[in-house]
GROMACS .gro file of C-alpha atoms in nm:
model
  475
    1MET     CA    1  10.093  11.080  12.185
    2THR     CA    2   9.937  11.402  12.051
    3THR     CA    3   9.660  11.391  11.792
    4ASN     CA    4   9.890  11.543  11.527
    5ARG     CA    5  10.162  11.286  11.589
    6ARG     CA    6   9.908  11.002  11.589
    7ILE     CA    7   9.765  11.122  11.258
    8PHE     CA    8  10.116  11.153  11.117
    9LYS     CA    9  10.213  10.804  11.238
   10ASN     CA   10   9.903  10.645  11.089
   11THR     CA   11   9.933  10.843  10.766
   12ALA     CA   12  10.300  10.747  10.736
   13ALA     CA   13  10.219  10.379  10.792
   14LEU     CA   14   9.936  10.377  10.539
   15ALA     CA   15  10.121  10.595  10.289
   16SER     CA   16  10.440  10.388  10.306
   17ALA     CA   17  10.246  10.068  10.249
   18ASP     CA   18  10.032  10.230   9.981
   19ILE     CA   19  10.335  10.364   9.794
   20PHE     CA   20  10.495  10.021   9.801
   21THR     CA   21  10.182   9.831   9.698
   22ARG     CA   22  10.088  10.079   9.424
   23LEU     CA   23  10.439  10.060   9.284
   24MET     CA   24  10.417   9.680   9.293
   25ARG     CA   25  10.077   9.679   9.121
   26PHE     CA   26  10.198   9.935   8.871
   27ALA     CA   27  10.504   9.722   8.795
   28LEU     CA   28  10.272   9.427   8.734
   29ALA     CA   29  10.052   9.640   8.506
   30VAL     CA   30  10.358   9.743   8.303
   31VAL     CA   31  10.468   9.379   8.272
   32ILE     CA   32  10.117   9.280   8.160
   33ALA     CA   33  10.103   9.563   7.905
   34ARG     CA   34  10.448   9.492   7.763
   35THR     CA   35  10.395   9.112   7.762
   36LEU     CA   36  10.038   9.094   7.631
   37GLY     CA   37  10.013   9.420   7.432
   38ALA     CA   38   9.726   9.670   7.427
   39ALA     CA   39   9.457   9.411   7.346
   40GLY     CA   40   9.571   9.164   7.614
   41TYR     CA   41   9.599   9.441   7.869
   42GLY     CA   42   9.249   9.548   7.767
   43VAL     CA   43   9.110   9.203   7.853
   44TYR     CA   44   9.283   9.214   8.192
   45ALA     CA   45   9.155   9.568   8.261
   46PHE     CA   46   8.798   9.476   8.168
   47ALA     CA   47   8.790   9.159   8.380
   48PHE     CA   48   8.926   9.321   8.694
   49SER     CA   49   8.727   9.643   8.652
   50PHE     CA   50   8.407   9.441   8.613
   51ALA     CA   51   8.503   9.224   8.910
   52GLU     CA   52   8.574   9.528   9.127
   53ILE     CA   53   8.228   9.670   9.052
   54TYR     CA   54   8.052   9.339   9.110
   55GLY     CA   55   8.263   9.254   9.413
   56VAL     CA   56   8.130   9.555   9.602
   57LEU     CA   57   7.812   9.353   9.660
   58SER     CA   58   8.015   9.156   9.912
   59ASP     CA   59   8.151   9.442  10.126
   60PHE     CA   60   7.884   9.703  10.052
   61GLY     CA   61   8.063   9.958  10.269
   62MET     CA   62   8.027   9.759  10.591
   63SER     CA   63   8.395   9.798  10.682
   64ASN     CA   64   8.349  10.177  10.693
   65LEU     CA   65   8.048  10.135  10.922
   66ILE     CA   66   8.263   9.929  11.160
   67ILE     CA   67   8.536  10.196  11.166
   68ARG     CA   68   8.295  10.485  11.223
   69ASP     CA   69   8.090  10.323  11.498
   70THR     CA   70   8.353  10.128  11.691
   71SER     CA   71   8.614  10.407  11.689
   72ARG     CA   72   8.366  10.584  11.921
   73ASP     CA   73   8.293  10.279  12.139
   74LYS     CA   74   8.519   9.976  12.103
   75ARG     CA   75   8.314   9.753  12.335
   76TYR     CA   76   8.105   9.642  12.038
   77LEU     CA   77   8.396   9.569  11.803
   78ALA     CA   78   8.401   9.188  11.834
   79ARG     CA   79   8.028   9.164  11.772
   80TYR     CA   80   8.038   9.408  11.480
   81VAL     CA   81   8.318   9.221  11.305
   82GLY     CA   82   8.177   8.872  11.372
   83ASN     CA   83   7.820   8.951  11.269
   84ILE     CA   84   7.914   9.147  10.960
   85LEU     CA   85   8.166   8.883  10.853
   86VAL     CA   86   7.892   8.617  10.853
   87VAL     CA   87   7.643   8.845  10.675
   88GLU     CA   88   7.900   8.934  10.411
   89THR     CA   89   7.989   8.568  10.349
   90VAL     CA   90   7.624   8.476  10.288
   91VAL     CA   91   7.569   8.776  10.060
   92SER     CA   92   7.885   8.691   9.864
   93LEU     CA   93   7.769   8.335   9.797
   94ILE     CA   94   7.432   8.458   9.673
   95ALA     CA   95   7.593   8.726   9.457
   96PHE     CA   96   7.830   8.473   9.301
   97GLY     CA   97   7.533   8.262   9.192
   98PHE     CA   98   7.383   8.559   9.009
   99LEU     CA   99   7.722   8.627   8.849
  100PHE     CA  100   7.692   8.319   8.628
  101VAL     CA  101   7.361   8.444   8.494
  102LEU     CA  102   7.496   8.794   8.429
  103VAL     CA  103   7.815   8.680   8.253
  104GLY     CA  104   7.615   8.437   8.042
  105ALA     CA  105   7.380   8.718   7.938
  106MET     CA  106   7.678   8.932   7.829
  107ASN     CA  107   7.790   8.653   7.593
  108LEU     CA  108   8.160   8.700   7.673
  109PRO     CA  109   8.428   8.484   7.511
  110GLN     CA  110   8.501   8.181   7.730
  111GLU     CA  111   8.851   8.294   7.832
  112LYS     CA  112   8.726   8.639   7.928
  113ALA     CA  113   8.435   8.491   8.128
  114VAL     CA  114   8.661   8.254   8.325
  115ILE     CA  115   8.899   8.538   8.413
  116VAL     CA  116   8.601   8.745   8.535
  117TYR     CA  117   8.488   8.459   8.764
  118ILE     CA  118   8.834   8.421   8.914
  119ALA     CA  119   8.878   8.797   8.955
  120VAL     CA  120   8.545   8.820   9.144
  121ILE     CA  121   8.659   8.545   9.384
  122ALA     CA  122   8.976   8.744   9.453
  123TYR     CA  123   8.778   9.060   9.526
  124VAL     CA  124   8.532   8.877   9.755
  125LEU     CA  125   8.819   8.735   9.962
  126THR     CA  126   8.973   9.082   9.985
  127ALA     CA  127   8.637   9.228  10.093
  128LEU     CA  128   8.611   8.973  10.375
  129ALA     CA  129   8.963   9.063  10.487
  130GLN     CA  130   8.867   9.433  10.485
  131ILE     CA  131   8.595   9.361  10.739
  132VAL     CA  132   8.846   9.200  10.971
  133ARG     CA  133   9.110   9.469  10.912
  134ALA     CA  134   8.862   9.741  11.005
  135THR     CA  135   8.963   9.647  11.362
  136PHE     CA  136   9.306   9.805  11.308
  137LYS     CA  137   9.161  10.132  11.185
  138ALA     CA  138   8.906  10.149  11.467
  139HIS     CA  139   9.199  10.121  11.711
  140GLU     CA  140   9.407  10.362  11.496
  141LYS     CA  141   9.674  10.093  11.461
  142MET     CA  142   9.728  10.145  11.090
  143GLU     CA  143  10.070   9.977  11.091
  144TYR     CA  144   9.904   9.633  11.111
  145ASP     CA  145   9.681   9.713  10.816
  146ALA     CA  146   9.984   9.841  10.626
  147VAL     CA  147  10.187   9.523  10.683
  148LEU     CA  148   9.904   9.297  10.568
  149ASN     CA  149   9.850   9.511  10.261
  150VAL     CA  150  10.218   9.481  10.171
  151ILE     CA  151  10.210   9.102  10.218
  152GLN     CA  152   9.904   9.059   9.997
  153GLN     CA  153  10.032   9.274   9.714
  154SER     CA  154  10.384   9.128   9.729
  155VAL     CA  155  10.252   8.774   9.694
  156THR     CA  156  10.014   8.873   9.415
  157VAL     CA  157  10.266   9.072   9.213
  158ILE     CA  158  10.555   8.827   9.247
  159LEU     CA  159  10.334   8.533   9.148
  160GLY     CA  160  10.180   8.740   8.866
  161ILE     CA  161  10.515   8.837   8.717
  162LEU     CA  162  10.641   8.478   8.745
  163VAL     CA  163  10.343   8.325   8.565
  164LEU     CA  164  10.370   8.583   8.287
  165TYR     CA  165  10.745   8.525   8.258
  166PHE     CA  166  10.692   8.153   8.214
  167GLY     CA  167  10.416   8.215   7.958
  168TYR     CA  168  10.110   8.090   8.149
  169GLY     CA  169   9.889   8.385   8.046
  170LEU     CA  170   9.587   8.560   8.197
  171PHE     CA  171   9.426   8.254   8.358
  172ALA     CA  172   9.724   8.186   8.582
  173LEU     CA  173   9.762   8.560   8.646
  174ALA     CA  174   9.405   8.577   8.780
  175LEU     CA  175   9.477   8.280   9.011
  176ALA     CA  176   9.774   8.473   9.153
  177PHE     CA  177   9.530   8.739   9.274
  178VAL     CA  178   9.318   8.472   9.446
  179VAL     CA  179   9.622   8.333   9.630
  180GLY     CA  180   9.723   8.681   9.751
  181SER     CA  181   9.370   8.759   9.871
  182LEU     CA  182   9.335   8.427  10.053
  183ILE     CA  183   9.665   8.478  10.238
  184ASN     CA  184   9.546   8.829  10.333
  185LEU     CA  185   9.221   8.695  10.481
  186ILE     CA  186   9.386   8.418  10.684
  187ALA     CA  187   9.659   8.649  10.817
  188SER     CA  188   9.404   8.919  10.905
  189LEU     CA  189   9.192   8.679  11.111
  190ALA     CA  190   9.498   8.542  11.291
  191LEU     CA  191   9.640   8.885  11.376
  192VAL     CA  192   9.311   9.038  11.492
  193SER     CA  193   9.235   8.736  11.711
  194ALA     CA  194   9.584   8.742  11.866
  195LYS     CA  195   9.627   9.117  11.920
  196PHE     CA  196   9.281   9.270  11.960
  197THR     CA  197   8.963   9.063  11.982
  198ARG     CA  198   8.820   8.740  11.853
  199PRO     CA  199   8.527   8.813  11.617
  200LYS     CA  200   8.202   8.707  11.783
  201PHE     CA  201   7.890   8.599  11.595
  202ALA     CA  202   7.600   8.714  11.814
  203PRO     CA  203   7.310   8.808  11.586
  204SER     CA  204   7.012   9.005  11.706
  205ARG     CA  205   6.712   9.153  11.531
  206ARG     CA  206   6.805   9.496  11.658
  207PHE     CA  207   7.153   9.476  11.508
  208LEU     CA  208   7.025   9.340  11.177
  209ARG     CA  209   6.771   9.623  11.159
  210TYR     CA  210   7.050   9.870  11.227
  211LEU     CA  211   7.254   9.719  10.945
  212GLY     CA  212   6.952   9.740  10.719
  213LYS     CA  213   6.922  10.109  10.797
  214GLU     CA  214   7.289  10.215  10.779
  215VAL     CA  215   7.455   9.980  10.533
  216PRO     CA  216   7.270  10.085  10.215
  217SER     CA  217   7.414  10.438  10.236
  218PHE     CA  218   7.769  10.313  10.290
  219GLY     CA  219   7.729  10.042  10.029
  220LEU     CA  220   7.591  10.268   9.761
  221ILE     CA  221   7.875  10.515   9.819
  222VAL     CA  222   8.131  10.240   9.753
  223PHE     CA  223   7.927  10.098   9.465
  224PHE     CA  224   7.880  10.434   9.293
  225THR     CA  225   8.245  10.526   9.346
  226LEU     CA  226   8.369  10.204   9.189
  227ILE     CA  227   8.128  10.240   8.898
  228TYR     CA  228   8.257  10.581   8.802
  229TYR     CA  229   8.614  10.465   8.842
  230ASP     CA  230   8.564  10.148   8.636
  231ILE     CA  231   8.262  10.194   8.411
  232SER     CA  232   8.462  10.377   8.142
  233THR     CA  233   8.688  10.073   8.111
  234VAL     CA  234   8.391   9.837   8.088
  235LEU     CA  235   8.202  10.050   7.833
  236LEU     CA  236   8.514  10.105   7.622
  237SER     CA  237   8.562   9.729   7.605
  238PHE     CA  238   8.209   9.675   7.475
  239ILE     CA  239   8.196   9.974   7.237
  240GLN     CA  240   8.553  10.023   7.110
  241GLY     CA  241   8.729   9.691   7.180
  242ASP     CA  242   9.025   9.573   7.383
  243ALA     CA  243   9.298   9.796   7.230
  244ALA     CA  244   9.117  10.123   7.313
  245THR     CA  245   9.050   9.985   7.661
  246GLY     CA  246   9.418   9.912   7.706
  247TRP     CA  247   9.529  10.261   7.595
  248PHE     CA  248   9.280  10.428   7.829
  249ASN     CA  249   9.340  10.206   8.129
  250ALA     CA  250   9.720  10.222   8.106
  251ALA     CA  251   9.713  10.600   8.160
  252TYR     CA  252   9.421  10.599   8.403
  253ALA     CA  253   9.571  10.329   8.625
  254MET     CA  254   9.892  10.531   8.641
  255SER     CA  255   9.698  10.842   8.744
  256VAL     CA  256   9.498  10.664   9.015
  257ALA     CA  257   9.822  10.523   9.155
  258LEU     CA  258   9.921  10.881   9.240
  259THR     CA  259   9.635  10.911   9.492
  260PHE     CA  260   9.826  10.713   9.756
  261LEU     CA  261   9.883  11.021   9.975
  262PRO     CA  262   9.524  11.154  10.003
  263ALA     CA  263   9.398  10.797  10.041
  264ALA     CA  264   9.639  10.728  10.328
  265PHE     CA  265   9.597  11.072  10.486
  266MET     CA  266   9.218  11.061  10.491
  267GLY     CA  267   9.221  10.695  10.592
  268ALA     CA  268   9.414  10.798  10.903
  269LEU     CA  269   9.182  11.094  10.963
  270PHE     CA  270   8.854  10.901  10.927
  271PRO     CA  271   8.839  10.767  11.285
  272VAL     CA  272   8.985  11.094  11.419
  273ILE     CA  273   8.720  11.317  11.264
  274SER     CA  274   8.451  11.067  11.362
  275THR     CA  275   8.560  11.095  11.727
  276LEU     CA  276   8.605  11.475  11.715
  277HIS     CA  277   8.255  11.517  11.573
  278VAL     CA  278   8.128  11.392  11.908
  279SER     CA  279   8.391  11.544  12.142
  280SER     CA  280   8.500  11.870  11.973
  281LYS     CA  281   8.315  11.998  11.666
  282ASP     CA  282   8.536  12.309  11.640
  283LEU     CA  283   8.849  12.096  11.616
  284ALA     CA  284   8.678  11.875  11.358
  285LYS     CA  285   8.618  12.187  11.145
  286THR     CA  286   8.984  12.285  11.176
  287VAL     CA  287   9.101  11.939  11.070
  288TYR     CA  288   8.871  11.950  10.766
  289ASN     CA  289   8.982  12.300  10.664
  290GLU     CA  290   9.353  12.222  10.688
  291SER     CA  291   9.317  11.886  10.514
  292PHE     CA  292   9.141  12.052  10.222
  293ARG     CA  293   9.415  12.315  10.196
  294TYR     CA  294   9.693  12.055  10.196
  295MET     CA  295   9.525  11.856   9.918
  296VAL     CA  296   9.496  12.173   9.706
  297ILE     CA  297   9.868  12.238   9.755
  298LEU     CA  298   9.953  11.882   9.645
  299GLY     CA  299   9.696  11.817   9.372
  300ILE     CA  300   9.733  12.123   9.148
  301PRO     CA  301  10.109  12.094   9.074
  302LEU     CA  302  10.066  11.723   9.010
  303ALA     CA  303   9.820  11.802   8.729
  304PHE     CA  304  10.037  12.077   8.577
  305GLY     CA  305  10.356  11.873   8.585
  306THR     CA  306  10.203  11.551   8.450
  307THR     CA  307  10.040  11.737   8.162
  308VAL     CA  308  10.377  11.874   8.049
  309LEU     CA  309  10.567  11.547   8.095
  310ALA     CA  310  10.303  11.295   7.981
  311ASP     CA  311  10.483  11.194   7.660
  312LYS     CA  312  10.812  11.121   7.840
  313VAL     CA  313  10.634  10.925   8.115
  314ILE     CA  314  10.432  10.704   7.879
  315ASP     CA  315  10.727  10.638   7.650
  316ILE     CA  316  10.956  10.535   7.938
  317ILE     CA  317  10.703  10.315   8.114
  318TYR     CA  318  10.491  10.156   7.842
  319GLY     CA  319  10.682  10.207   7.519
  320ALA     CA  320  10.582  10.314   7.167
  321GLN     CA  321  10.282  10.079   7.139
  322PHE     CA  322  10.104  10.290   7.405
  323HIS     CA  323  10.164  10.626   7.234
  324ASN     CA  324   9.785  10.679   7.228
  325SER     CA  325   9.786  10.681   7.609
  326ILE     CA  326   9.969  11.017   7.617
  327VAL     CA  327   9.660  11.228   7.552
  328VAL     CA  328   9.462  11.019   7.802
  329LEU     CA  329   9.717  11.090   8.076
  330GLN     CA  330   9.717  11.464   7.995
  331ILE     CA  331   9.340  11.474   8.045
  332VAL     CA  332   9.265  11.232   8.329
  333ILE     CA  333   9.533  11.377   8.556
  334TRP     CA  334   9.305  11.679   8.605
  335SER     CA  335   9.032  11.451   8.734
  336ILE     CA  336   9.287  11.317   8.983
  337ALA     CA  337   9.357  11.672   9.108
  338ILE     CA  338   8.984  11.707   9.182
  339LEU     CA  339   8.982  11.359   9.335
  340PHE     CA  340   9.242  11.477   9.590
  341LEU     CA  341   8.978  11.721   9.718
  342ASN     CA  342   8.696  11.467   9.694
  343PHE     CA  343   8.889  11.236   9.928
  344VAL     CA  344   8.872  11.509  10.193
  345LEU     CA  345   8.507  11.592  10.129
  346THR     CA  346   8.366  11.239  10.117
  347THR     CA  347   8.568  11.114  10.415
  348THR     CA  348   8.473  11.414  10.628
  349LEU     CA  349   8.103  11.400  10.542
  350THR     CA  350   8.093  11.027  10.617
  351SER     CA  351   8.273  11.084  10.947
  352ILE     CA  352   8.005  11.333  11.063
  353ASN     CA  353   7.713  11.103  10.974
  354LEU     CA  354   7.634  11.267  10.640
  355GLN     CA  355   7.707  10.957  10.436
  356ARG     CA  356   7.371  10.995  10.260
  357VAL     CA  357   7.496  11.318  10.105
  358VAL     CA  358   7.802  11.133   9.975
  359MET     CA  359   7.575  10.858   9.845
  360TYR     CA  360   7.360  11.104   9.649
  361ALA     CA  361   7.666  11.293   9.521
  362THR     CA  362   7.843  10.980   9.397
  363GLY     CA  363   7.515  10.849   9.257
  364LEU     CA  364   7.468  11.164   9.051
  365GLY     CA  365   7.832  11.139   8.945
  366VAL     CA  366   7.767  10.784   8.822
  367SER     CA  367   7.463  10.900   8.626
  368VAL     CA  368   7.668  11.175   8.460
  369ASN     CA  369   7.947  10.927   8.389
  370ILE     CA  370   7.728  10.662   8.226
  371ILE     CA  371   7.520  10.905   8.020
  372LEU     CA  372   7.819  11.099   7.891
  373ASN     CA  373   8.017  10.782   7.818
  374LEU     CA  374   7.733  10.633   7.616
  375LEU     CA  375   7.703  10.957   7.419
  376ILE     CA  376   8.074  11.029   7.372
  377ILE     CA  377   8.261  10.697   7.351
  378PRO     CA  378   8.109  10.590   7.014
  379GLY     CA  379   8.246  10.905   6.847
  380TYR     CA  380   8.551  10.999   7.056
  381SER     CA  381   8.660  10.663   7.205
  382TYR     CA  382   8.921  10.675   7.484
  383VAL     CA  383   8.976  11.052   7.451
  384GLY     CA  384   8.607  11.119   7.518
  385ALA     CA  385   8.611  10.878   7.812
  386SER     CA  386   8.902  11.077   7.957
  387TYR     CA  387   8.706  11.402   7.956
  388VAL     CA  388   8.409  11.223   8.114
  389MET     CA  389   8.626  11.145   8.418
  390ILE     CA  390   8.676  11.519   8.477
  391ALA     CA  391   8.300  11.582   8.451
  392THR     CA  392   8.233  11.299   8.696
  393GLU     CA  393   8.473  11.425   8.962
  394LEU     CA  394   8.345  11.783   8.924
  395THR     CA  395   7.987  11.669   8.977
  396THR     CA  396   8.074  11.491   9.301
  397PHE     CA  397   8.292  11.781   9.415
  398CYS     CA  398   8.022  12.047   9.369
  399ILE     CA  399   7.762  11.861   9.572
  400CYS     CA  400   7.995  11.752   9.853
  401PHE     CA  401   8.159  12.094   9.877
  402TYR     CA  402   7.820  12.263   9.911
  403TYR     CA  403   7.713  12.038  10.200
  404ALA     CA  404   8.051  12.051  10.371
  405SER     CA  405   8.036  12.432  10.357
  406LYS     CA  406   7.683  12.424  10.494
  407ASN     CA  407   7.750  12.181  10.780
  408LEU     CA  408   8.115  12.249  10.873
  409CYS     CA  409   8.277  12.572  10.758
  410GLN     CA  410   8.308  12.798  10.455
  411ILE     CA  411   8.622  12.766  10.244
  412LYS     CA  412   8.703  13.056  10.013
  413LEU     CA  413   8.813  12.870   9.701
  414PRO     CA  414   8.953  13.161   9.492
  415ARG     CA  415   9.179  13.269   9.776
  416LEU     CA  416   9.283  12.912   9.851
  417LEU     CA  417   9.360  12.827   9.488
  418SER     CA  418   9.547  13.143   9.389
  419LYS     CA  419   9.893  13.075   9.532
  420PRO     CA  420   9.914  12.704   9.438
  421LEU     CA  421   9.805  12.800   9.084
  422VAL     CA  422  10.081  13.061   9.057
  423GLY     CA  423  10.338  12.817   9.197
  424SER     CA  424  10.223  12.543   8.960
  425PHE     CA  425  10.238  12.772   8.657
  426VAL     CA  426  10.594  12.880   8.741
  427MET     CA  427  10.690  12.517   8.792
  428ALA     CA  428  10.529  12.409   8.461
  429VAL     CA  429  10.723  12.674   8.266
  430VAL     CA  430  11.051  12.554   8.417
  431VAL     CA  431  10.962  12.190   8.350
  432TYR     CA  432  10.877  12.265   7.987
  433TYR     CA  433  11.225  12.404   7.919
  434LEU     CA  434  11.390  12.114   8.106
  435ARG     CA  435  11.212  11.844   7.904
  436PRO     CA  436  11.523  11.723   7.715
  437ILE     CA  437  11.705  11.616   8.034
  438ASN     CA  438  11.654  11.313   8.264
  439LEU     CA  439  11.297  11.274   8.397
  440PHE     CA  440  11.401  11.220   8.759
  441ILE     CA  441  11.613  11.536   8.758
  442ILE     CA  442  11.317  11.728   8.615
  443VAL     CA  443  11.088  11.602   8.892
  444GLY     CA  444  11.338  11.701   9.163
  445VAL     CA  445  11.381  12.052   9.020
  446ALA     CA  446  11.003  12.086   8.979
  447VAL     CA  447  10.938  12.006   9.345
  448TRP     CA  448  11.204  12.257   9.455
  449VAL     CA  449  11.072  12.533   9.227
  450TYR     CA  450  10.711  12.481   9.333
  451PHE     CA  451  10.767  12.490   9.707
  452ALA     CA  452  11.020  12.772   9.680
  453THR     CA  453  10.753  12.975   9.499
  454LEU     CA  454  10.495  12.892   9.767
  455ILE     CA  455  10.735  13.000  10.041
  456ALA     CA  456  10.808  13.324   9.854
  457LEU     CA  457  10.433  13.385   9.832
  458ARG     CA  458  10.399  13.323  10.209
  459THR     CA  459  10.158  13.035  10.156
  460PHE     CA  460  10.243  12.852  10.479
  461THR     CA  461  10.120  12.982  10.814
  462GLN     CA  462  10.244  12.970  11.171
  463GLN     CA  463   9.985  12.697  11.231
  464ASP     CA  464  10.158  12.482  10.969
  465VAL     CA  465  10.485  12.527  11.158
  466SER     CA  466  10.314  12.433  11.485
  467VAL     CA  467  10.169  12.118  11.329
  468ILE     CA  468  10.513  12.011  11.204
  469LYS     CA  469  10.667  12.079  11.546
  470SER     CA  470  10.399  11.873  11.721
  471ILE     CA  471  10.457  11.587  11.476
  472ILE     CA  472  10.831  11.572  11.541
  473GLY     CA  473  10.783  11.628  11.912
  474ARG     CA  474  10.927  11.979  11.948
  475THR     CA  475  10.771  12.261  12.147
   0.00000   0.00000   0.00000
């Protein structure tokens, strides 16, 4: 199987699963919002955003270390997975003890505190499963990872909708997440042991020293990334209350759900670029350059189209009580367009052993995020928090783009952006005049207009045609 076809197969597997699971999670979010209202949804968003930030102490980026190192030499896979699984379990138990102290210091209402505890347990179980599932990505067998992801989310969402339907509330909803995560962990261990290798616990001082050297960079990248994804939700809850949190998070969660394609695409490319960095640096540069170009072509029209259609989307999905989410969606979607590019930059830099650059970039992004949120949220609430997301993504982009240009290849941004911007503008004008008709018809016409404009502008190259031919197996 050629590299292009392997990348396509893995991207298709991850993307298909990601589309399904994001749609399932989004359906659950809509049910929560419509059942519990803005304030109830705000409590849910706070608890799980806080848990996601705190839960990173369990994984701390160790699954990415496994993928990077063992995709180059799979002889050490069993020992990597076994040792890191034990280390992560011990760290998780210690971190959970400190959680009681932290939640007590925040003086949360009892119901909110209990939901936070349960949500953290769910994230810890998922983090342990991620360590085991790193085996699939190291072997570039993404279909196994995809199936397990679908199983976990299906169980969680079905149970979640059922408990809400029968009126059991947020406590039972949080337990549904724990059940889904536990099933994921058990199934992951069983499948890895049966198909690939049995995790082996064989600790050594040398390995522990290596973890001590490498893990902080990976862990801080994940930690910083989660903070600037979730800190706005947490700060809004403390400063403006649950309703403002619900309005912001409803639109932001919808926007993040649209990142399934870059997430899947770069997830498939991570082990590939890591291997090419050792075997063929020129090919690694080509993969980076083309990946960046494809994300520009996809991200820009998404931002234009969503901005024009935000009111229709919010009204159809959430209803009139979330009218305030319209302006949030119109703003944060531009941060998602930048995030498409940041997926390429951060994944590529990590693949070529420049994870410290990503760590510093995301760390600075977090600093910008927290400072601006503390300054802006008191006066501008959820609208201010929306603009902060753009500033955060831009900060990370500027630093990562500089180092990628320095260490890989130069990308001429004005030239690269010009044609997608023209195509997106033409598409947006058409969409604006089609607003009165059915949303799905508008989306179909928008896609056709955009790509027809790109073709007329001769955006696609002979290399693009060759890539497509190699994917489908034609010469």
